[in-house]
C-alpha positions as a printed NumPy array, in Angstrom:
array([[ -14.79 , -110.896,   79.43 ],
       [ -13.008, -109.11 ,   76.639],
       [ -15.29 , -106.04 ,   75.099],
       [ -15.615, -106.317,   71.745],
       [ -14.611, -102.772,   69.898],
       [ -17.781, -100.768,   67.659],
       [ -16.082, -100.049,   64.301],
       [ -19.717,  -98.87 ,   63.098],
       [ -17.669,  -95.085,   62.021],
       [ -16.288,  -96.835,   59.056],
       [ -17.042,  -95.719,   55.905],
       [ -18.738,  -98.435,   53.605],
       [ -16.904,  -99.098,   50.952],
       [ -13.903,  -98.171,   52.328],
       [ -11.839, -101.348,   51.667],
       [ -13.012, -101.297,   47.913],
       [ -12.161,  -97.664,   47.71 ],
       [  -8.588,  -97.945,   48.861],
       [  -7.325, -100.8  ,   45.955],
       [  -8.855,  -98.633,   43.699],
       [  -6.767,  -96.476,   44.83 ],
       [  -3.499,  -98.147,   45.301],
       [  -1.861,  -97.414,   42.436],
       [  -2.949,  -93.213,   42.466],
       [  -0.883,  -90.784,   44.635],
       [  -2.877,  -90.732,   47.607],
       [  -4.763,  -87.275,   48.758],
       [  -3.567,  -85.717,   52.11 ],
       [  -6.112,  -87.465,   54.64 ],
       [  -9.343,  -85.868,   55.92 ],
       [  -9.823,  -84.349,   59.539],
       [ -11.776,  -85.96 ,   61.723],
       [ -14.536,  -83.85 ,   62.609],
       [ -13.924,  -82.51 ,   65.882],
       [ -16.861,  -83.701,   68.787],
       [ -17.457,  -82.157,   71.948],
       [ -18.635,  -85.698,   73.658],
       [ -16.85 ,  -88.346,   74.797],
       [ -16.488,  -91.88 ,   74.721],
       [ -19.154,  -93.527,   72.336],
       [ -20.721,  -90.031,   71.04 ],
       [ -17.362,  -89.389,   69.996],
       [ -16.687,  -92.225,   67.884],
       [ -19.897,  -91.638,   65.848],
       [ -20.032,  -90.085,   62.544],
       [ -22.035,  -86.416,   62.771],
       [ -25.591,  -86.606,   61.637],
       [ -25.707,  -85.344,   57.845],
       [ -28.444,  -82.595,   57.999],
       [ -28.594,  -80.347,   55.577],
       [ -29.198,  -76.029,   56.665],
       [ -31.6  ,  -73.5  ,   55.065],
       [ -30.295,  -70.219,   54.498],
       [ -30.502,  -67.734,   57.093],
       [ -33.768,  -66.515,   57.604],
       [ -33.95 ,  -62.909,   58.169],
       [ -30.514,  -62.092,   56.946],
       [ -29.399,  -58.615,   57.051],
       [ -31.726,  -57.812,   59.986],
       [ -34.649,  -57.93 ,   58.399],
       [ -37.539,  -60.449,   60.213],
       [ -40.65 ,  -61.905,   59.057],
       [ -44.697,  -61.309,   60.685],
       [ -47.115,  -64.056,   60.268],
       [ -49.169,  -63.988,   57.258],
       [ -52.514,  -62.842,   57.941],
       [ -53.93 ,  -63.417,   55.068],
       [ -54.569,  -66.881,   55.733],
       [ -54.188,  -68.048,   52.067],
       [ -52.466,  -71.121,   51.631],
       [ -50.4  ,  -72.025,   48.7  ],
       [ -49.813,  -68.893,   47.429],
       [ -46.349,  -67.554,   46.932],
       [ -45.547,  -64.868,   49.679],
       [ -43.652,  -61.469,   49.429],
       [ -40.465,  -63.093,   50.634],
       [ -40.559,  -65.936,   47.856],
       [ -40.772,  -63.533,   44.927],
       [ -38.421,  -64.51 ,   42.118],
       [ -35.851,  -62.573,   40.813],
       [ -35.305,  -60.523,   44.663],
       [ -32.891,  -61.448,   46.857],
       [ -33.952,  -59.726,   50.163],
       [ -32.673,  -62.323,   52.504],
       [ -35.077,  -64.209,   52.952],
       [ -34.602,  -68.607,   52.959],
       [ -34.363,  -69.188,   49.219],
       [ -36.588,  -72.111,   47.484],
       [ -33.325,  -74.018,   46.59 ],
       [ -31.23 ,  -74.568,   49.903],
       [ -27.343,  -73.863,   49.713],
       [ -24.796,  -76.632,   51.294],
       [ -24.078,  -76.73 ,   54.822],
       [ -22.125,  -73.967,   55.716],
       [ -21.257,  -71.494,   59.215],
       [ -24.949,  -70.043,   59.852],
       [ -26.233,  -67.659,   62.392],
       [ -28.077,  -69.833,   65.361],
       [ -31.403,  -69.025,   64.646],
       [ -30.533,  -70.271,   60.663],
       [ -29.203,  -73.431,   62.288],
       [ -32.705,  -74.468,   63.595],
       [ -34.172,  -74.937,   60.054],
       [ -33.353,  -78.499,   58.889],
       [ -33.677,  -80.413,   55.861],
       [ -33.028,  -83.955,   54.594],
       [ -29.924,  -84.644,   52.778],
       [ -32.041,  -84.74 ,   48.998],
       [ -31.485,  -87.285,   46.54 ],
       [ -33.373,  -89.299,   44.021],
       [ -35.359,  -91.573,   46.529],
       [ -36.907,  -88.264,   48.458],
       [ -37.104,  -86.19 ,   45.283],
       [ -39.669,  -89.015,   43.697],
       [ -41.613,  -89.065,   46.565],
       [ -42.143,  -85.22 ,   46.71 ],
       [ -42.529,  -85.689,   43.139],
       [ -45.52 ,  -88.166,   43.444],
       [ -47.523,  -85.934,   46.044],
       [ -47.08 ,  -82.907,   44.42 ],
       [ -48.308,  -84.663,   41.14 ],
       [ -52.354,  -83.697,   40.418],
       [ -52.854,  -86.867,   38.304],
       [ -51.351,  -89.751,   41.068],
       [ -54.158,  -91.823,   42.336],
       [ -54.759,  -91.562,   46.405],
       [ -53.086,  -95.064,   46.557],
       [ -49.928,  -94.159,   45.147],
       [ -50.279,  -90.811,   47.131],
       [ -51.208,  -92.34 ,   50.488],
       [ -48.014,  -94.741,   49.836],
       [ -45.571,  -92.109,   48.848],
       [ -46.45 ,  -90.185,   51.395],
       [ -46.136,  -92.892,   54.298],
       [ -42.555,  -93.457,   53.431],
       [ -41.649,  -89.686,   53.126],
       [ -43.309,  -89.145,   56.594],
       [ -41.258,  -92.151,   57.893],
       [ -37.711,  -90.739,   56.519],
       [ -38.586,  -87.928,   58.379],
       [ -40.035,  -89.926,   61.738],
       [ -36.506,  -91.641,   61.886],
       [ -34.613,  -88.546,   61.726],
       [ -36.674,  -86.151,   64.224],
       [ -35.914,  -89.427,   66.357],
       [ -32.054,  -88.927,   65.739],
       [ -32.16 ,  -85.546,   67.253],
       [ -33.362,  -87.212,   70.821],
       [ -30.795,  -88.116,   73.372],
       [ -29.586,  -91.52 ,   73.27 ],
       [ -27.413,  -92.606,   76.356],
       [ -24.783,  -94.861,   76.302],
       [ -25.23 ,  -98.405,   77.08 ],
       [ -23.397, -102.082,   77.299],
       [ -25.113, -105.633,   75.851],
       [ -23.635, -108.823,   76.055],
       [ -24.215, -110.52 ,   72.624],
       [ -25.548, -113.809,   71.804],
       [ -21.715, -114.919,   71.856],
       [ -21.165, -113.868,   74.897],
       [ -19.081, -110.347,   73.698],
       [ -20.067, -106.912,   75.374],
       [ -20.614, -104.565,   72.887],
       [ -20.792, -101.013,   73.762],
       [ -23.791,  -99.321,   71.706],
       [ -26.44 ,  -96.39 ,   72.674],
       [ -30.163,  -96.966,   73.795],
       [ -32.838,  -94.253,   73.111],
       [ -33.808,  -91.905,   76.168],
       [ -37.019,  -92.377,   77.385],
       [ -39.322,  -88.98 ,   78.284],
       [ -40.696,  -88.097,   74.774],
       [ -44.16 ,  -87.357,   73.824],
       [ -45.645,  -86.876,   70.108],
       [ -48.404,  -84.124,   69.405],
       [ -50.082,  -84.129,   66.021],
       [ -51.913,  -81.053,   65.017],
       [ -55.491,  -82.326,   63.343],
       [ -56.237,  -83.31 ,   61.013],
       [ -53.533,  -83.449,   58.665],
       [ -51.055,  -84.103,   61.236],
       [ -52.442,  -87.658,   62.359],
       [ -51.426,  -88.414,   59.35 ],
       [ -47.885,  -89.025,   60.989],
       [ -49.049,  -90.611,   64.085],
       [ -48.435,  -94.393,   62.629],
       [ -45.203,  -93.488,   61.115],
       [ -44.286,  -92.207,   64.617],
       [ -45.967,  -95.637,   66.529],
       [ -44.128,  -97.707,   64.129],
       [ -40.73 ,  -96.23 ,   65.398],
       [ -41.827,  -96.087,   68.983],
       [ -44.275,  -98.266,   70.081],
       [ -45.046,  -97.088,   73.1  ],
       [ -45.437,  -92.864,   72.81 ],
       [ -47.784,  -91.401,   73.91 ],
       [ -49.607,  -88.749,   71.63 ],
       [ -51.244,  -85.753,   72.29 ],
       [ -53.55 ,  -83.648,   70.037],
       [ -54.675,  -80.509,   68.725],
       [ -57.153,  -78.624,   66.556],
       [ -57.002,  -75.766,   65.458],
       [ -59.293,  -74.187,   62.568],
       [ -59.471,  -70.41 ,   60.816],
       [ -62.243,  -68.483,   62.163],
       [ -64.441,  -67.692,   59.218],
       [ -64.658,  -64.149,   60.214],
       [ -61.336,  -63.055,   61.154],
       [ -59.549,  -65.818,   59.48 ],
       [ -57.203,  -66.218,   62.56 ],
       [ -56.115,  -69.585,   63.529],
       [ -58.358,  -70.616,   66.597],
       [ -57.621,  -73.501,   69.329],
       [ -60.51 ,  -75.496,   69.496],
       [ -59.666,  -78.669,   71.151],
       [ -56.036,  -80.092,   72.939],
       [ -55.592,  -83.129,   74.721],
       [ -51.874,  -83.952,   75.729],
       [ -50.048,  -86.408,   78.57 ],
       [ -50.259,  -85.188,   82.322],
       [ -46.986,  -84.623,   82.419],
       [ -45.878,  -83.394,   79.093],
       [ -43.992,  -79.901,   80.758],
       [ -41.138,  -82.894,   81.627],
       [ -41.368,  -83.959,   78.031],
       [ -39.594,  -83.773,   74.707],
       [ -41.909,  -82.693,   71.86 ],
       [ -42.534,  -83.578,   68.521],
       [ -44.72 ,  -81.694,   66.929],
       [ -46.081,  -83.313,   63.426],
       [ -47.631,  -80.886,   61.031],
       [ -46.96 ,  -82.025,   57.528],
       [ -47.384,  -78.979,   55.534],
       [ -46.372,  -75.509,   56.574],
       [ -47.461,  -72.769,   54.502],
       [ -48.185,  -69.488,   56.258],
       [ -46.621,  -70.966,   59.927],
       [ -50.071,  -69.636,   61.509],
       [ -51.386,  -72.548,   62.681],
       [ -48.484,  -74.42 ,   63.774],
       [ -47.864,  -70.647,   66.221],
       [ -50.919,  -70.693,   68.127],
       [ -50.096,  -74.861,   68.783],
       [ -46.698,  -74.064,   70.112],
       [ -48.213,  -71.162,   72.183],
       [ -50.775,  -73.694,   73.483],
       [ -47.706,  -76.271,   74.279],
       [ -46.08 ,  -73.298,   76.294],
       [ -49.202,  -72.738,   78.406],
       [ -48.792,  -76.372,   79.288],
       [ -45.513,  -75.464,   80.321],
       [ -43.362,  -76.901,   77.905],
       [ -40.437,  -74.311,   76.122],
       [ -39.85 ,  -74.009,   72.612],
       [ -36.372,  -75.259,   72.601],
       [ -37.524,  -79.03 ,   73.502],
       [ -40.035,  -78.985,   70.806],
       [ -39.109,  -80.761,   67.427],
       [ -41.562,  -79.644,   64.201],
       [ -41.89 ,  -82.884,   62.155],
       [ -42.858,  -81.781,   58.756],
       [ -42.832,  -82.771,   55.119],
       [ -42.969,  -79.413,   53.007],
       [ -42.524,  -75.483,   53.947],
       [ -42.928,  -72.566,   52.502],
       [ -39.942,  -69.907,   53.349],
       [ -42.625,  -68.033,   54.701],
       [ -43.529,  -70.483,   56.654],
       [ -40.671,  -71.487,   58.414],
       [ -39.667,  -67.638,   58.286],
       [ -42.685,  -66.634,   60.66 ],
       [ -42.398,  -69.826,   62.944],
       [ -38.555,  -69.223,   64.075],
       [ -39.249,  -65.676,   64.354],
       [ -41.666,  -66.468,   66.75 ],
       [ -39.936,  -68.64 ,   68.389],
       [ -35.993,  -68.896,   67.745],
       [ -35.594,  -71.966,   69.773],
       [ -37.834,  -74.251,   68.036],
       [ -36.405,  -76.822,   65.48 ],
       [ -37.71 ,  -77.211,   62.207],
       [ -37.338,  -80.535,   60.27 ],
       [ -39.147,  -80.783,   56.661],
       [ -37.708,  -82.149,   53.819],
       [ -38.343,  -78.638,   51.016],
       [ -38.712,  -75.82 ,   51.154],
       [ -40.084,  -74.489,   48.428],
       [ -42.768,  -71.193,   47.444],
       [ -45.495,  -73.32 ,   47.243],
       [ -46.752,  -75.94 ,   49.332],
       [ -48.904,  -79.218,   48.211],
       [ -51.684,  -77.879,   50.651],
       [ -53.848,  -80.463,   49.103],
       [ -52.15 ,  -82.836,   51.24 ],
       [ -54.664,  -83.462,   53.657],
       [ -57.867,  -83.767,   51.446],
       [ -56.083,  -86.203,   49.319],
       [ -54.138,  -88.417,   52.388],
       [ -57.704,  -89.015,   54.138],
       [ -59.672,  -89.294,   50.473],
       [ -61.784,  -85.424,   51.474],
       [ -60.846,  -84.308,   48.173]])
C-alpha cells in the first residue's frame, strides 16, 4: 500500500500568501532551519519558544531569598539598573548561554496577555478568575507536554492510507506542589488521562521562615520518570528548591524535571537555575511582581 506523504510543515496561508504576491518581486527564500533528527523530526517545524535573558550575565549569580516575602520586588528587579539580571520584559530569541536557554516562555500575544490580565486584576470575580486561569494553565499543560519525547509511529487511516505521524512516549509522571499547585492537576489529566501524580507540601516555618517539607507522596518508580513539576507562581524560587531537592532524594536528576508554571519573578527563576542549571523552566511572565494571591483566590481562601 502506497504511504501517504505528511505535508503538516506547511505554512497556513501559504497558498493565499503567494497570489498576493505574484505580481511583487519575490524576496530571496528563507533557510530551512537546520535539525539534527531525522526522518519525521526533521520534517517538523521547531517549537516557537520564546528565551529569557541570561540570568546571571557577566558572572554574577543569584542566592535564594531568605526573606521569605512574596510579591515584593527583589534587588535584581530594581528599575532603572541593569546588573544582568533576567529583565521584566523578555528580549526575542536570540544565541544564549545554556543555563539562559532553560528559562522558557510562551510566545505572548493578545489571547495570553488577557488572561494574565484577568488574574492579575483585584476587581475580577473568582468565576472569571477560576476560568481565566484554567485556560492559561492549559496553554501551558500542552506545551510542557511538547517538550516530552514523542517517537515515531505509522497508522493506517480509515481509507486505508499509512500515514506516518508521532505518538507520545510513555514514562512521565506529574508532581504538584500543594496547594496552589493542584490547581494544575486537571489541566494536566485532561491532556493525559492516565498520569499518575505525585504530591508535595511544603510550608514556611513560622520561626525561621525557611521552606519546610512536610508531606510527599510520589509513584514507586518515579527515579525512571520524566517530571513535571506544577507550581503556578514563583516568587522567591524557595519553595519550589527544597521540592526539587526532595525529587533528587527520590533519585530523580534535575535535568528530567520540567517546572510548569504560570508567573515568575526574575528572582525567582534566577535562584531556581542557579540551584540547579539543568532544570527547565516554563511560565508564561516574568515579571517583578507576582499575583501571589493566586492561590487564595483559585480555591475561594481569600
Amino acid at each position: 500500500m502506497a504511504t501517504m506523504p505528511c505535508h503538516n510543515n506547511r505554512r497556513v496561508g501559504s497558498a493565499a500568501a503567494a497570489a498576493a504576491g505574484a505580481s511583487r518581486p519575490q524576496a530571496a527564500p528563507e533557510p530551512s532551519p537546520v535539525s539534527s533528527g531525522s526522518g519525521m523530526a526533521a520534517a517538523l517545524p521547531p517549537r516557537q519558544l520564546r528565551f529569557a535573558e541570561p540570568p546571571g550575565a557577566g558572572g554574577q549569580s543569584a542566592s535564594p531569598d531568605s526573606s521569605g516575602g512574596d510579591g515584593s520586588s527583589c534587588s535584581s528587579c530594581s528599575s532603572g539598573s541593569n546588573g544582568g539580571g533576567l529583565d521584566a520584559a523578555p528580549s526575542p530569541p536570540h544565541a544564549l548561554p545554556a543555563a539562559a536557554a532553560q528559562l522558557k516562555l510562551l510566545p505572548m500575544n493578545d489571547q495570553i496577555r488577557e488572561l494574565q490580565t484577568i488574574i492579575r486584576d483585584k476587581t475580577a470575580s473568582r468565576g472569571d478568575f477560576v476560568f481565566s486561569a484554567d485556560r492559561l494553565i492549559r496553554l501551558v499543560v500542552e506545551e510542557g507536554l511538547n517538550q516530552l519525547p514523542y517517537t515515531e509511529c505509522t497508522v493506517t487511516t480509515p481509507t486505508g492510507y499509512k500515514y506516518e505521524g508521532v505518538k507520545f512516549e510513555k514514562g512521565n509522571c506529574g508532581v504538584s506542589i500543594m496547594r496552589s499547585g493542584e490547581a494544575m492537576e486537571q489541566g494536566l489529566r485532561d491532556c493525559c488521562r492516565s498520569i499518575r501524580i505525585g504530591k508535595i507540601l511544603i510550608q514556611s516555618d513560622e520561626e525561621t521562615q525557611r521552606a519546610k517539607v512536610y508531606y510527599a507522596k510520589f509513584p514507586p518508580d518515579i527515579y525512571r520518570r520524566k517530571v513535571l513539576l506544577m507550581y503556578p507562581i514563583l516568587s522567591t524560587g524557595n519553595t519550589v528548591i527544597e521540592a526539587v531537592k526532595v525529587l533528587i532524594e527520590h533519585g530523580v536528576q534535575p535535568n528530567v524535571i520540567i517546572l510548569l508554571s504560570l508567573f515568575s519573578t526574575p528572582h525567582g527563576a534566577k535562584s531556581i537555575i542557579h540551584e540547579f542549571p539543568d532544570i527547565t523552566i516554563l511560565t508564561t511572565e516574568v515579571h517583578p511582581v507576582a499575583p501571589t494571591h493566586f492561590g487564595q483566590k483559585y480555591f475561594g481562601t481569600d
